[in-house]
CSV table of C-alpha atoms and ligand atoms in Angstrom, one decimal:
chain,number,residue,atom,x,y,z
A,107,MET,CA,14.4,-17.6,2.3
A,108,ASN,CA,16.8,-15.2,4.0
A,109,ILE,CA,15.6,-12.5,6.4
A,110,LEU,CA,17.2,-9.1,7.2
A,111,LEU,CA,17.0,-9.0,11.0
A,112,ASN,CA,18.1,-5.5,12.1
A,113,ASP,CA,21.4,-5.2,10.3
A,114,GLU,CA,22.2,-8.9,9.7
A,115,ILE,CA,21.0,-11.3,7.1
A,116,VAL,CA,20.0,-14.7,8.6
A,117,SER,CA,18.1,-17.8,7.4
A,118,ARG,CA,14.4,-17.8,8.0
A,119,GLU,CA,14.9,-20.6,10.6
A,120,ASN,CA,17.2,-18.4,12.6
A,121,ALA,CA,15.0,-15.3,12.4
A,122,MET,CA,13.1,-15.8,15.7
A,123,VAL,CA,10.1,-13.7,16.7
A,124,ASP,CA,10.0,-13.3,20.5
A,125,ILE,CA,6.6,-14.2,22.0
A,126,GLU,CA,6.7,-10.8,23.8
A,127,ASP,CA,7.5,-8.8,20.7
A,128,ARG,CA,5.0,-5.9,20.8
A,129,GLY,CA,4.4,-6.3,17.1
A,130,TYR,CA,3.1,-9.8,17.8
A,131,GLN,CA,1.1,-8.9,20.9
A,132,PHE,CA,-0.3,-5.4,20.1
A,133,GLY,CA,0.3,-4.9,16.4
A,134,ASP,CA,2.7,-2.2,17.7
A,135,GLY,CA,4.7,-1.7,14.6
A,136,ILE,CA,4.8,-0.4,11.1
A,137,TYR,CA,5.6,-1.7,7.6
A,138,GLU,CA,6.2,-1.0,3.9
A,139,MET,CA,5.9,-3.1,0.8
A,140,ILE,CA,8.1,-2.0,-2.1
A,141,ARG,CA,8.0,-3.3,-5.7
A,142,ILE,CA,11.1,-4.7,-7.4
A,143,TYR,CA,11.0,-4.3,-11.2
A,144,ASP,CA,14.0,-5.8,-13.0
A,145,GLY,CA,16.1,-5.8,-9.9
A,146,LEU,CA,15.3,-2.1,-9.2
A,147,LEU,CA,13.4,-0.8,-6.1
A,148,PHE,CA,10.5,1.3,-7.3
A,149,GLU,CA,10.0,4.6,-5.5
A,150,TRP,CA,12.5,3.7,-2.7
A,151,GLU,CA,12.8,7.2,-1.4
A,152,ALA,CA,9.1,7.7,-1.1
A,153,HIS,CA,8.6,4.4,0.8
A,154,LEU,CA,11.5,5.2,3.1
A,155,GLU,CA,10.1,8.6,3.8
A,156,ARG,CA,6.7,7.1,4.6
A,157,LEU,CA,8.3,4.5,6.9
A,158,VAL,CA,10.2,7.1,8.8
A,159,ARG,CA,7.0,9.2,9.1
A,160,SER,CA,5.0,6.2,10.4
A,161,ALA,CA,7.8,5.6,13.0
A,162,LYS,CA,7.7,9.2,14.1
A,163,GLU,CA,3.9,9.3,14.4
A,164,LEU,CA,4.0,6.2,16.6
A,165,MET,CA,7.1,7.3,18.5
A,166,ILE,CA,9.0,4.2,17.6
A,167,PRO,CA,12.7,4.9,17.6
A,168,LEU,CA,14.5,4.1,14.3
A,169,PRO,CA,16.2,0.7,14.8
A,170,LYS,CA,19.7,-0.5,14.4
A,171,GLY,CA,20.4,-1.0,10.7
A,172,MET,CA,18.2,1.9,9.5
A,173,GLU,CA,21.2,4.0,8.3
A,174,VAL,CA,22.3,1.1,6.1
A,175,LEU,CA,18.8,-0.2,5.2
A,176,GLN,CA,19.0,0.5,1.5
A,177,LYS,CA,22.4,-1.3,1.2
A,178,ASN,CA,21.1,-4.3,3.2
A,179,ILE,CA,17.9,-4.5,1.2
A,180,HIS,CA,20.1,-4.6,-2.0
A,181,LEU,CA,22.1,-7.4,-0.4
A,182,LEU,CA,19.0,-9.3,0.4
A,183,MET,CA,17.7,-8.9,-3.2
A,184,LYS,CA,21.0,-10.0,-4.6
A,185,GLU,CA,21.1,-13.1,-2.4
A,186,SER,CA,17.4,-14.0,-3.2
A,187,GLY,CA,18.1,-13.8,-6.9
A,188,VAL,CA,14.6,-12.2,-7.3
A,189,LEU,CA,14.4,-9.7,-10.2
A,190,ASN,CA,10.7,-9.1,-10.1
A,191,GLY,CA,8.9,-9.1,-6.8
A,192,SER,CA,8.5,-7.2,-3.6
A,193,VAL,CA,10.3,-6.4,-0.4
A,194,TYR,CA,8.4,-6.3,2.8
A,195,ILE,CA,10.0,-4.3,5.7
A,196,GLN,CA,8.6,-4.3,9.2
A,197,ILE,CA,9.6,-2.5,12.4
A,198,THR,CA,8.1,-3.2,15.8
A,199,ARG,CA,8.6,-1.4,19.0
A,200,GLY,CA,10.5,-4.4,20.3
A,201,VAL,CA,10.4,-7.0,23.1
A,202,SER,CA,9.3,-6.3,26.7
A,203,PRO,CA,7.0,-7.8,29.3
A,204,ARG,CA,3.4,-7.2,28.2
A,205,THR,CA,2.0,-3.8,29.3
A,206,HIS,CA,0.0,-1.4,27.1
A,207,HIS,CA,2.2,1.7,27.7
A,208,PHE,CA,5.6,2.0,26.0
A,209,PRO,CA,8.4,0.0,27.7
A,210,GLU,CA,11.2,2.1,29.1
A,211,ILE,CA,13.8,-0.2,27.6
A,212,ALA,CA,13.0,-1.9,24.3
A,213,ASP,CA,15.0,-2.1,21.1
A,214,PRO,CA,12.9,-1.9,18.0
A,215,VAL,CA,13.1,-4.9,15.7
A,216,LEU,CA,13.5,-4.5,12.0
A,217,THR,CA,12.8,-7.5,9.7
A,218,ALA,CA,12.7,-7.6,5.9
A,219,TYR,CA,12.4,-10.2,3.2
A,220,VAL,CA,12.0,-10.5,-0.6
A,221,ARG,CA,9.5,-12.4,-2.5
A,222,GLU,CA,9.1,-13.2,-6.2
A,223,MET,CA,5.9,-11.7,-7.7
A,224,GLU,CA,4.4,-11.5,-11.2
A,225,ARG,CA,2.6,-8.4,-12.4
A,226,PRO,CA,-1.2,-9.2,-12.1
A,227,LEU,CA,-1.7,-8.6,-15.8
A,228,GLU,CA,-5.2,-10.2,-16.0
A,229,GLN,CA,-6.6,-7.8,-13.4
A,230,ILE,CA,-4.7,-4.8,-14.8
A,231,ARG,CA,-6.0,-5.5,-18.3
A,232,ASN,CA,-9.5,-6.6,-17.6
A,233,GLY,CA,-10.3,-4.8,-14.4
A,234,ILE,CA,-11.8,-6.1,-11.1
A,235,LYS,CA,-15.1,-6.2,-9.3
A,236,ALA,CA,-15.4,-4.5,-5.9
A,237,ILE,CA,-18.0,-4.2,-3.2
A,238,THR,CA,-18.5,-1.3,-0.8
A,239,THR,CA,-18.4,-1.7,2.9
A,240,GLU,CA,-18.3,0.4,6.1
A,241,ASP,CA,-14.9,1.8,7.0
A,242,ILE,CA,-14.6,0.5,10.6
A,243,ARG,CA,-10.8,1.2,10.9
A,244,TRP,CA,-9.3,3.5,13.5
A,245,LEU,CA,-8.8,7.3,12.8
A,246,ARG,CA,-5.1,7.2,12.0
A,247,VAL,CA,-4.9,5.0,8.9
A,248,ASP,CA,-2.4,7.5,7.4
A,249,ILE,CA,0.1,5.6,9.5
A,250,LYS,CA,1.1,2.3,7.8
A,251,SER,CA,0.8,0.3,11.0
A,252,LEU,CA,0.5,-3.4,11.5
A,253,ASN,CA,-3.1,-3.0,12.8
A,254,LEU,CA,-4.9,-4.2,9.7
A,255,LEU,CA,-8.0,-6.0,11.1
A,256,GLY,CA,-10.4,-3.5,9.6
A,257,ASN,CA,-8.8,-4.0,6.2
A,258,VAL,CA,-8.6,-7.8,6.6
A,259,LEU,CA,-12.3,-8.1,7.5
A,260,ALA,CA,-13.3,-5.8,4.6
A,261,LYS,CA,-11.2,-7.8,2.1
A,262,GLN,CA,-12.6,-11.1,3.4
A,263,LYS,CA,-16.1,-9.8,2.8
A,264,ALA,CA,-15.2,-8.8,-0.8
A,265,VAL,CA,-13.7,-12.3,-1.5
A,266,GLU,CA,-16.8,-14.0,0.0
A,267,GLN,CA,-19.0,-12.0,-2.4
A,268,GLY,CA,-16.9,-12.9,-5.4
A,269,ALA,CA,-15.1,-9.5,-5.7
A,270,SER,CA,-11.5,-8.7,-5.3
A,271,GLU,CA,-11.5,-5.4,-3.4
A,272,ALA,CA,-13.7,-3.7,-0.8
A,273,ILE,CA,-14.2,0.1,-1.2
A,274,LEU,CA,-14.5,1.6,2.3
A,275,VAL,CA,-17.2,4.1,3.1
A,276,ARG,CA,-17.0,6.3,6.3
A,277,GLY,CA,-20.4,8.0,7.0
A,278,ASP,CA,-21.3,8.3,3.3
A,279,ILE,CA,-17.8,9.3,2.1
A,280,VAL,CA,-15.6,7.0,0.1
A,281,THR,CA,-12.2,7.0,1.8
A,282,GLU,CA,-10.1,4.3,0.1
A,283,ALA,CA,-10.2,0.5,-0.3
A,284,SER,CA,-9.0,-2.3,1.9
A,285,SER,CA,-5.5,-2.4,0.4
A,286,SER,CA,-5.6,0.4,-2.3
A,287,ASN,CA,-6.5,4.0,-3.0
A,288,VAL,CA,-9.6,4.9,-5.0
A,289,PHE,CA,-9.8,7.3,-7.9
A,290,ALA,CA,-13.0,8.1,-9.8
A,291,ILE,CA,-13.5,9.9,-13.1
A,292,ARG,CA,-16.5,12.0,-14.2
A,293,GLY,CA,-16.2,14.0,-17.4
A,294,GLN,CA,-12.7,15.4,-17.3
A,295,GLU,CA,-12.4,15.5,-13.5
A,296,CYS,CA,-10.5,12.8,-11.5
A,297,PHE,CA,-11.7,12.6,-7.9
A,298,THR,CA,-9.8,11.1,-5.0
A,299,HIS,CA,-10.0,11.5,-1.2
A,300,PRO,CA,-7.5,14.1,0.1
A,301,THR,CA,-4.6,12.9,2.1
A,302,ASN,CA,-5.5,13.2,5.8
A,303,GLN,CA,-5.9,10.7,8.7
A,304,PHE,CA,-8.7,8.8,6.8
A,305,ILE,CA,-6.5,7.3,4.1
A,306,LEU,CA,-3.0,6.0,3.5
A,307,ASN,CA,-1.1,8.3,1.3
A,308,GLY,CA,-0.3,5.5,-1.2
A,309,ILE,CA,3.0,5.7,-3.1
A,310,THR,CA,1.2,4.6,-6.3
A,311,ARG,CA,-1.4,7.3,-5.6
A,312,GLN,CA,1.5,9.9,-5.5
A,313,VAL,CA,2.8,8.5,-8.8
A,314,VAL,CA,-0.6,8.7,-10.4
A,315,VAL,CA,-1.2,12.2,-9.2
A,316,ARG,CA,2.0,13.2,-11.1
A,317,LEU,CA,1.0,11.2,-14.2
A,318,LEU,CA,-2.4,12.9,-14.3
A,319,GLU,CA,-0.5,16.0,-15.5
A,320,SER,CA,0.1,14.2,-18.8
A,321,THR,CA,-3.7,13.7,-19.4
A,322,ASN,CA,-6.6,16.1,-20.0
A,323,LEU,CA,-7.9,15.3,-16.6
A,324,THR,CA,-8.1,17.7,-13.7
A,325,LEU,CA,-7.3,16.3,-10.3
A,326,VAL,CA,-9.9,17.0,-7.6
A,327,GLU,CA,-8.8,16.0,-4.2
A,328,THR,CA,-12.1,16.2,-2.3
A,329,PRO,CA,-14.2,13.8,-0.4
A,330,PHE,CA,-17.1,12.3,-2.5
A,331,THR,CA,-20.0,10.1,-1.6
A,332,LYS,CA,-20.8,6.5,-2.3
A,333,GLU,CA,-23.8,7.7,-4.3
A,334,ALA,CA,-21.4,9.9,-6.5
A,335,LEU,CA,-19.1,6.9,-6.9
A,336,MET,CA,-21.8,4.8,-8.4
A,337,GLU,CA,-22.4,7.5,-11.0
A,338,MET,CA,-18.8,7.9,-12.1
A,339,ASP,CA,-17.7,7.2,-15.7
A,340,GLU,CA,-14.6,5.3,-14.6
A,341,VAL,CA,-13.2,4.0,-11.3
A,342,PHE,CA,-9.7,2.7,-10.6
A,343,ILE,CA,-7.6,1.6,-7.7
A,344,THR,CA,-3.9,2.0,-7.1
A,345,ASN,CA,-1.4,0.1,-5.0
A,346,THR,CA,2.1,-1.3,-5.2
A,347,GLY,CA,1.0,-4.7,-6.5
A,348,LEU,CA,-1.9,-3.8,-8.8
A,349,GLU,CA,-0.4,-0.5,-10.1
A,350,VAL,CA,-3.3,1.2,-11.8
A,351,CYS,CA,-6.2,-1.3,-11.9
A,352,PRO,CA,-9.7,-0.6,-13.4
A,353,VAL,CA,-12.8,-1.3,-11.3
A,354,ILE,CA,-15.5,-2.4,-13.7
A,355,GLU,CA,-18.2,-3.3,-11.3
A,356,ILE,CA,-19.2,-2.2,-7.8
A,357,ASP,CA,-21.9,-3.9,-5.7
A,358,GLU,CA,-22.9,-5.8,-8.8
A,359,GLN,CA,-23.5,-2.6,-10.7
A,360,LEU,CA,-21.4,-1.8,-13.9
A,361,ILE,CA,-19.3,1.2,-13.8
A,362,GLY,CA,-19.5,3.0,-17.2
A,363,ASP,CA,-19.7,0.3,-19.8
A,364,GLY,CA,-18.3,-2.3,-17.5
A,365,ILE,CA,-14.9,-2.3,-19.3
A,366,PRO,CA,-11.7,-0.4,-18.4
A,367,GLY,CA,-12.3,3.2,-19.3
A,368,TYR,CA,-10.5,5.5,-21.7
A,369,TYR,CA,-8.7,7.6,-19.1
A,370,THR,CA,-7.8,4.7,-16.9
A,371,THR,CA,-6.2,3.0,-19.9
A,372,GLN,CA,-4.3,6.3,-20.6
A,373,LEU,CA,-3.0,6.4,-17.1
A,374,GLN,CA,-2.0,2.7,-17.3
A,375,LYS,CA,0.0,3.5,-20.5
A,376,ALA,CA,1.7,6.5,-18.7
A,377,PHE,CA,2.6,4.1,-15.8
A,378,GLU,CA,4.0,1.6,-18.3
A,379,ALA,CA,6.0,4.3,-19.9
A,380,LEU,CA,7.4,5.4,-16.5
A,381,LEU,CA,8.5,1.8,-15.8
A,382,LEU,CA,10.2,1.6,-19.2
A,383,GLU,CA,12.0,4.9,-18.4
A,384,LEU,CA,13.2,3.5,-15.1
A,385,ILE,CA,14.3,0.1,-16.4
A,386,PRO,CA,17.4,0.2,-18.6
A,387,GLN,CA,16.7,-1.8,-21.8
B,457,PLP,C1,-5.3,0.8,3.0
B,457,PLP,C2,-4.3,1.0,1.9
B,457,PLP,N1,-4.5,2.1,1.1
B,457,PLP,C3,-3.7,2.4,0.1
B,457,PLP,C4,-2.6,1.5,-0.3
B,457,PLP,C5,-1.8,1.8,-1.4
B,457,PLP,O1,-0.5,2.1,-1.0
B,457,PLP,P1,0.8,1.9,-2.0
B,457,PLP,O2,0.5,2.6,-3.3
B,457,PLP,O3,1.9,2.6,-1.3
B,457,PLP,O4,1.0,0.5,-2.1
B,457,PLP,C6,-2.4,0.3,0.5
B,457,PLP,C7,-1.3,-0.6,0.2
B,457,PLP,O5,-1.2,-1.6,0.7
B,457,PLP,C8,-3.3,0.1,1.6
B,457,PLP,O6,-3.1,-1.0,2.4
């Protein structure tokens, strides 16, 4: 596997992480994961915009190679030969002797690599089971930072209970899930948490918000409770890997009829249509 290291492509063996890289010691860094469909980067501009925003919020200077990042990612994709997969991009504050405060001199380190990935069609078609758990994360999860322990522990809990996602609840409000945004439909209203410091503004979420215009659903961006969630007709999650994925069971209770709902399926079709539009046949 080849790695983009700042503005150079090197082999994985030569892409060394310094023991005092602040990403490694403090999780002091940010990342993005972007989907590649048929050799094309999906929603590149939106991901880049979010990466730049995360850097700004954490006061990480943009590293060497940022101005030619898209070109370098395309080179990396070409070299990897991957047509369907994902690209992971990470920027850390850089290397310096370990102190909590920002170092006076440190060059941020950018790394990126490409991986092959299939669309998870089984989950997309049949839906997934989720659990609910307390949202124990910090109060700036709008920043896509490397600090993911709250997410990791929640996902682990889900997996241990035979589910594939953990829906996070702060107080009694559903925020998002461990690695996805949550949408819930009741009647003709589609509820999702507003974008603020309590959720990551998912790129797939943004796409779905646009796609909702092609349905009879009204978007309601408002906090809702776990109790309300359990009474919804349909629930689905969105992220870069799972796209639009039905949630058919939460905490061992069926949602609706326990099968992917009508509107979720409509949105999935709209998402597929968008992909077909983007990918030249
Ligand atoms: C906590 C969290 N929320 C939401 C998302 C969805 O974001 P996106 O649609 O940009 O993949 C992710 C993606 O990894 C995530 O980790």
